[in-house]
PDB file of C-alpha atoms in Angstrom:
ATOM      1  CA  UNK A 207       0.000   0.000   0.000  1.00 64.00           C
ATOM      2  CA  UNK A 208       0.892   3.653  -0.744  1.00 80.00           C
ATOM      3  CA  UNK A 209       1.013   6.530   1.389  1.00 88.00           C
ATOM      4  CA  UNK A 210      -1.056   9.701   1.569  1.00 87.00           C
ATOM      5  CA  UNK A 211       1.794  12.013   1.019  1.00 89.00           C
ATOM      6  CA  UNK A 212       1.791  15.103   2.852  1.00 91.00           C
ATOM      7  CA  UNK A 213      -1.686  14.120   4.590  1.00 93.00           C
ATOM      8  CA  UNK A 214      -1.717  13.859   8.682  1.00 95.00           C
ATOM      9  CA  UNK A 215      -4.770  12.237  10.162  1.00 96.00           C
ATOM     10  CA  UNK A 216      -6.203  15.291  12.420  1.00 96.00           C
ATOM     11  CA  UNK A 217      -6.911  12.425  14.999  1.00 96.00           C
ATOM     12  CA  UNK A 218      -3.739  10.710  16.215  1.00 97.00           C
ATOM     13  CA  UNK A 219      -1.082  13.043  13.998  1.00 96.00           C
ATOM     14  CA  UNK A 220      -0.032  10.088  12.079  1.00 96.00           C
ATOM     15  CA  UNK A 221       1.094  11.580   8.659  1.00 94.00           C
ATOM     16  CA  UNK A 222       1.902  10.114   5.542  1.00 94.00           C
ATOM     17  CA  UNK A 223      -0.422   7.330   6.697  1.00 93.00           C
ATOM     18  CA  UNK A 224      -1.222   3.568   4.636  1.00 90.00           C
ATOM     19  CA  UNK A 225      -4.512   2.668   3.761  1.00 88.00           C
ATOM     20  CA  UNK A 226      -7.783   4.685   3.645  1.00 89.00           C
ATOM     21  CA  UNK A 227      -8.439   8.069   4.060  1.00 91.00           C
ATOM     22  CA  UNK A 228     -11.706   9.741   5.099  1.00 92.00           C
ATOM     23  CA  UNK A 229     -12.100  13.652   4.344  1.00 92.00           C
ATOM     24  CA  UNK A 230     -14.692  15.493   5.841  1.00 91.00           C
ATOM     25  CA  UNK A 231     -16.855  17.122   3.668  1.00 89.00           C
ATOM     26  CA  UNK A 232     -17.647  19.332   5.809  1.00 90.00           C
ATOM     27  CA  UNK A 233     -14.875  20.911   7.626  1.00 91.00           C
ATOM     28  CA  UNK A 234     -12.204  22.393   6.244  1.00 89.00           C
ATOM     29  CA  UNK A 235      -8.720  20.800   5.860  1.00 91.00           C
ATOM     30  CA  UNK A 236     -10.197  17.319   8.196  1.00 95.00           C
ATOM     31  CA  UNK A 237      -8.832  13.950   7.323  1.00 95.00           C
ATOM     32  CA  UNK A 238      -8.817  10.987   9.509  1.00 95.00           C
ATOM     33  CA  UNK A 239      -6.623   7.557   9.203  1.00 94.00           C
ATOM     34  CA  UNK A 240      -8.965   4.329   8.416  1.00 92.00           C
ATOM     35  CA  UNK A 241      -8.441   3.114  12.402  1.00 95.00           C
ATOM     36  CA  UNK A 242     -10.009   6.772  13.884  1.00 95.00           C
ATOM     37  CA  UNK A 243     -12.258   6.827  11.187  1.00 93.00           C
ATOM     38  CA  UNK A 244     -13.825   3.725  12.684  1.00 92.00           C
ATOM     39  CA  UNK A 245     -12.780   4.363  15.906  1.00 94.00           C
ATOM     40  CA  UNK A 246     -15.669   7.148  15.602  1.00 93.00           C
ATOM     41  CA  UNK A 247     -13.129  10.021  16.140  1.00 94.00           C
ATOM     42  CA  UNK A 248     -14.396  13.367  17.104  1.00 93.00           C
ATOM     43  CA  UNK A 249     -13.570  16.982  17.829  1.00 91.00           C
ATOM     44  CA  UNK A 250     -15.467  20.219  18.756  1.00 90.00           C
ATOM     45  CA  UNK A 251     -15.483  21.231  15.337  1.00 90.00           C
ATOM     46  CA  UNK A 252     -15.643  17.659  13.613  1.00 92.00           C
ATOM     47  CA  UNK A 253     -18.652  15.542  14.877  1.00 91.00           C
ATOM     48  CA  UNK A 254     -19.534  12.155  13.726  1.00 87.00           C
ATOM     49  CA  UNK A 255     -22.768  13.241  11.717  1.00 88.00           C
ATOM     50  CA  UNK A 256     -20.582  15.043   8.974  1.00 89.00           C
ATOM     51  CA  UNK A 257     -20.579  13.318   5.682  1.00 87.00           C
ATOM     52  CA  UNK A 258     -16.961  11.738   4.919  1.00 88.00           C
ATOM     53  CA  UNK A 259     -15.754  10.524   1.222  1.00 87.00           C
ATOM     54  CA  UNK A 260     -13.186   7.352   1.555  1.00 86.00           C
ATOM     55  CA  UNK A 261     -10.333   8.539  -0.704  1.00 85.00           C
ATOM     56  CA  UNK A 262      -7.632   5.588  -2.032  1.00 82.00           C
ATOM     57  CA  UNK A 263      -4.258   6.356  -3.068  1.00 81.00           C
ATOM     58  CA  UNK A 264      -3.645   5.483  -6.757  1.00 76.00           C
ATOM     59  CA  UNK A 265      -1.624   2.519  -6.250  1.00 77.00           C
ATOM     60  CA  UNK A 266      -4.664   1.149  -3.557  1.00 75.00           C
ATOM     61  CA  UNK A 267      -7.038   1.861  -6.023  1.00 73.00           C
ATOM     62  CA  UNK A 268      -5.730   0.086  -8.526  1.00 71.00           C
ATOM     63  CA  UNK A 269      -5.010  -2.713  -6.417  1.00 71.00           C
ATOM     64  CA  UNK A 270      -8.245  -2.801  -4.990  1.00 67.00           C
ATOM     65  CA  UNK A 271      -9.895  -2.815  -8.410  1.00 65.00           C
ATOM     66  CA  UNK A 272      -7.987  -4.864 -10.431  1.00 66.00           C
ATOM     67  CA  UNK A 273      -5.875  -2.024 -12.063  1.00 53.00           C
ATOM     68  CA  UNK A 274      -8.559  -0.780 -13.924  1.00 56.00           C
ATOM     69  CA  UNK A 275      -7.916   2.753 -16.236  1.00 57.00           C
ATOM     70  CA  UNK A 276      -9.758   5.425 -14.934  1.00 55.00           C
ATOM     71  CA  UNK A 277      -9.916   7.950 -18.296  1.00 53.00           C
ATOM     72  CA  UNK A 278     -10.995  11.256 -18.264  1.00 47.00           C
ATOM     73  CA  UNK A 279     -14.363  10.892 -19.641  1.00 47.00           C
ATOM     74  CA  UNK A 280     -15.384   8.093 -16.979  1.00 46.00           C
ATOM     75  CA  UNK A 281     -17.673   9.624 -14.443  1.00 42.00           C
ATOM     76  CA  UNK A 282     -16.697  10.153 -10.707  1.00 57.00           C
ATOM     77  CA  UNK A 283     -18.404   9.351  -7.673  1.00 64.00           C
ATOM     78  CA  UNK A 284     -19.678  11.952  -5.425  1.00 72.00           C
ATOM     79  CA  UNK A 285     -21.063  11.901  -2.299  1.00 74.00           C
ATOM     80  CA  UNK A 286     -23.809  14.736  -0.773  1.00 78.00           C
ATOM     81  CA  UNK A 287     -22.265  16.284   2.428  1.00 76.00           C
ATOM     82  CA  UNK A 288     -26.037  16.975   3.537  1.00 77.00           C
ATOM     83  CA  UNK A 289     -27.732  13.507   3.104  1.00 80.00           C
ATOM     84  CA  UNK A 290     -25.117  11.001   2.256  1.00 73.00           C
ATOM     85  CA  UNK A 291     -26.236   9.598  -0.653  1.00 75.00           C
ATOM     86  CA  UNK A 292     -23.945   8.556  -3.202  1.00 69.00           C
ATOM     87  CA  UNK A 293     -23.088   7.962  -6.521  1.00 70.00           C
ATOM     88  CA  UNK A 294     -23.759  11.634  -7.824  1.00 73.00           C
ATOM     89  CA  UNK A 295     -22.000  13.051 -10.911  1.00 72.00           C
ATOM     90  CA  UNK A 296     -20.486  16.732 -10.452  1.00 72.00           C
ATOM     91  CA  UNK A 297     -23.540  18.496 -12.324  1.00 77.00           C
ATOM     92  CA  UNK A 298     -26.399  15.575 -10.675  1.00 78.00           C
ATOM     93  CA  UNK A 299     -24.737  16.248  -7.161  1.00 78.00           C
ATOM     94  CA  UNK A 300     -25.081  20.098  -7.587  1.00 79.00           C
ATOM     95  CA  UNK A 301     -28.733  20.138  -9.156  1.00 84.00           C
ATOM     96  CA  UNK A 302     -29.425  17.054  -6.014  1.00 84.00           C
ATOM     97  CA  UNK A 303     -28.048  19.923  -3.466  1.00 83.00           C
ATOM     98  CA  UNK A 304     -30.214  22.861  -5.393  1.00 83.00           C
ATOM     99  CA  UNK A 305     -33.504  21.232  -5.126  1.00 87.00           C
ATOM    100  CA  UNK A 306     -33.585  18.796  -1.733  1.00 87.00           C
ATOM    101  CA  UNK A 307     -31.020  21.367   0.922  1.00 83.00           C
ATOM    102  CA  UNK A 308     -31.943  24.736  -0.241  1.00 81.00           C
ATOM    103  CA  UNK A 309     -32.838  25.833   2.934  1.00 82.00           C
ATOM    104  CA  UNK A 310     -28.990  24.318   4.295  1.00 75.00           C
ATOM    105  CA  UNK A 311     -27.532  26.425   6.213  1.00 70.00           C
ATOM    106  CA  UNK A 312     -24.158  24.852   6.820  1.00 66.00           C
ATOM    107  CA  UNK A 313     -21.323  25.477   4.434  1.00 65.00           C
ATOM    108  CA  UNK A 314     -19.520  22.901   2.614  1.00 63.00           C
ATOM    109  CA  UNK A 315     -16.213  22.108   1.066  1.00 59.00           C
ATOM    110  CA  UNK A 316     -16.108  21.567  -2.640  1.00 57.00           C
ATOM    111  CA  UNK A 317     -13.330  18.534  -3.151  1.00 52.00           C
ATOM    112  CA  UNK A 318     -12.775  20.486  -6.657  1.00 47.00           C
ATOM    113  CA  UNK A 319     -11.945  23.822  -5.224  1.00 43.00           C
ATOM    114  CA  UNK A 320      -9.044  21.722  -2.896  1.00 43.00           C
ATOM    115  CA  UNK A 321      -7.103  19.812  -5.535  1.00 40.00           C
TER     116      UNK A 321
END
């Protein structure tokens, strides 16, 4: 397995950590290591009702799926930081978040405004 270079879990300060990585999508600049993700780790800013999306280095992804090519006109996953759901496109997730959290009044982190 690969690292997440340059990536500290904002749990136990491991950095550069192996395996999964869980961003919040809902604070700013929050990532947590696979073990305090399930652990259920928590802060006064972070708590555990905030939407996370599972991120894989490249080398885990393609090991977990076979080494399959990812091209640019294959669609991407993404997950609503209101609801949960999954499995949203970049225009279906922003047309899901128009019409059904409107009235949201928390602010969220676009994943394309951090890379």
């Amino acid at each position: 397995m690969s690292r997440h270079e340059g990536v500290s879990c904002d749990s136990c300060l491991k950095g550069n950590f192996r395996g999964k990585r869980y961003k919040c999508l809902v604070c700013y600049d929050y990532d947590l290591c696979a073990t305090c993700y399930e652990a259920g780790a928590t802060t006064t800013r972070h708590t555990a009702d905030h939407s996370m999306q599972c991120i894989l280095t490249r080398n885990d992804f393609d090991l977990f799926y076979g080494g399959e090519a990812l091209t640019a006109e294959q669609t991407q996953a993404f997950t609503c930081p209101y609801c949960g759901k999954m499995g949203y496109t970049e225009a279906t997730l922003q047309e899901h978040v128009t019409s059904d959290h409107s009235d949201a009044s928390t602010e969220v982190v676009s994943m394309m405004e951090m890379a």
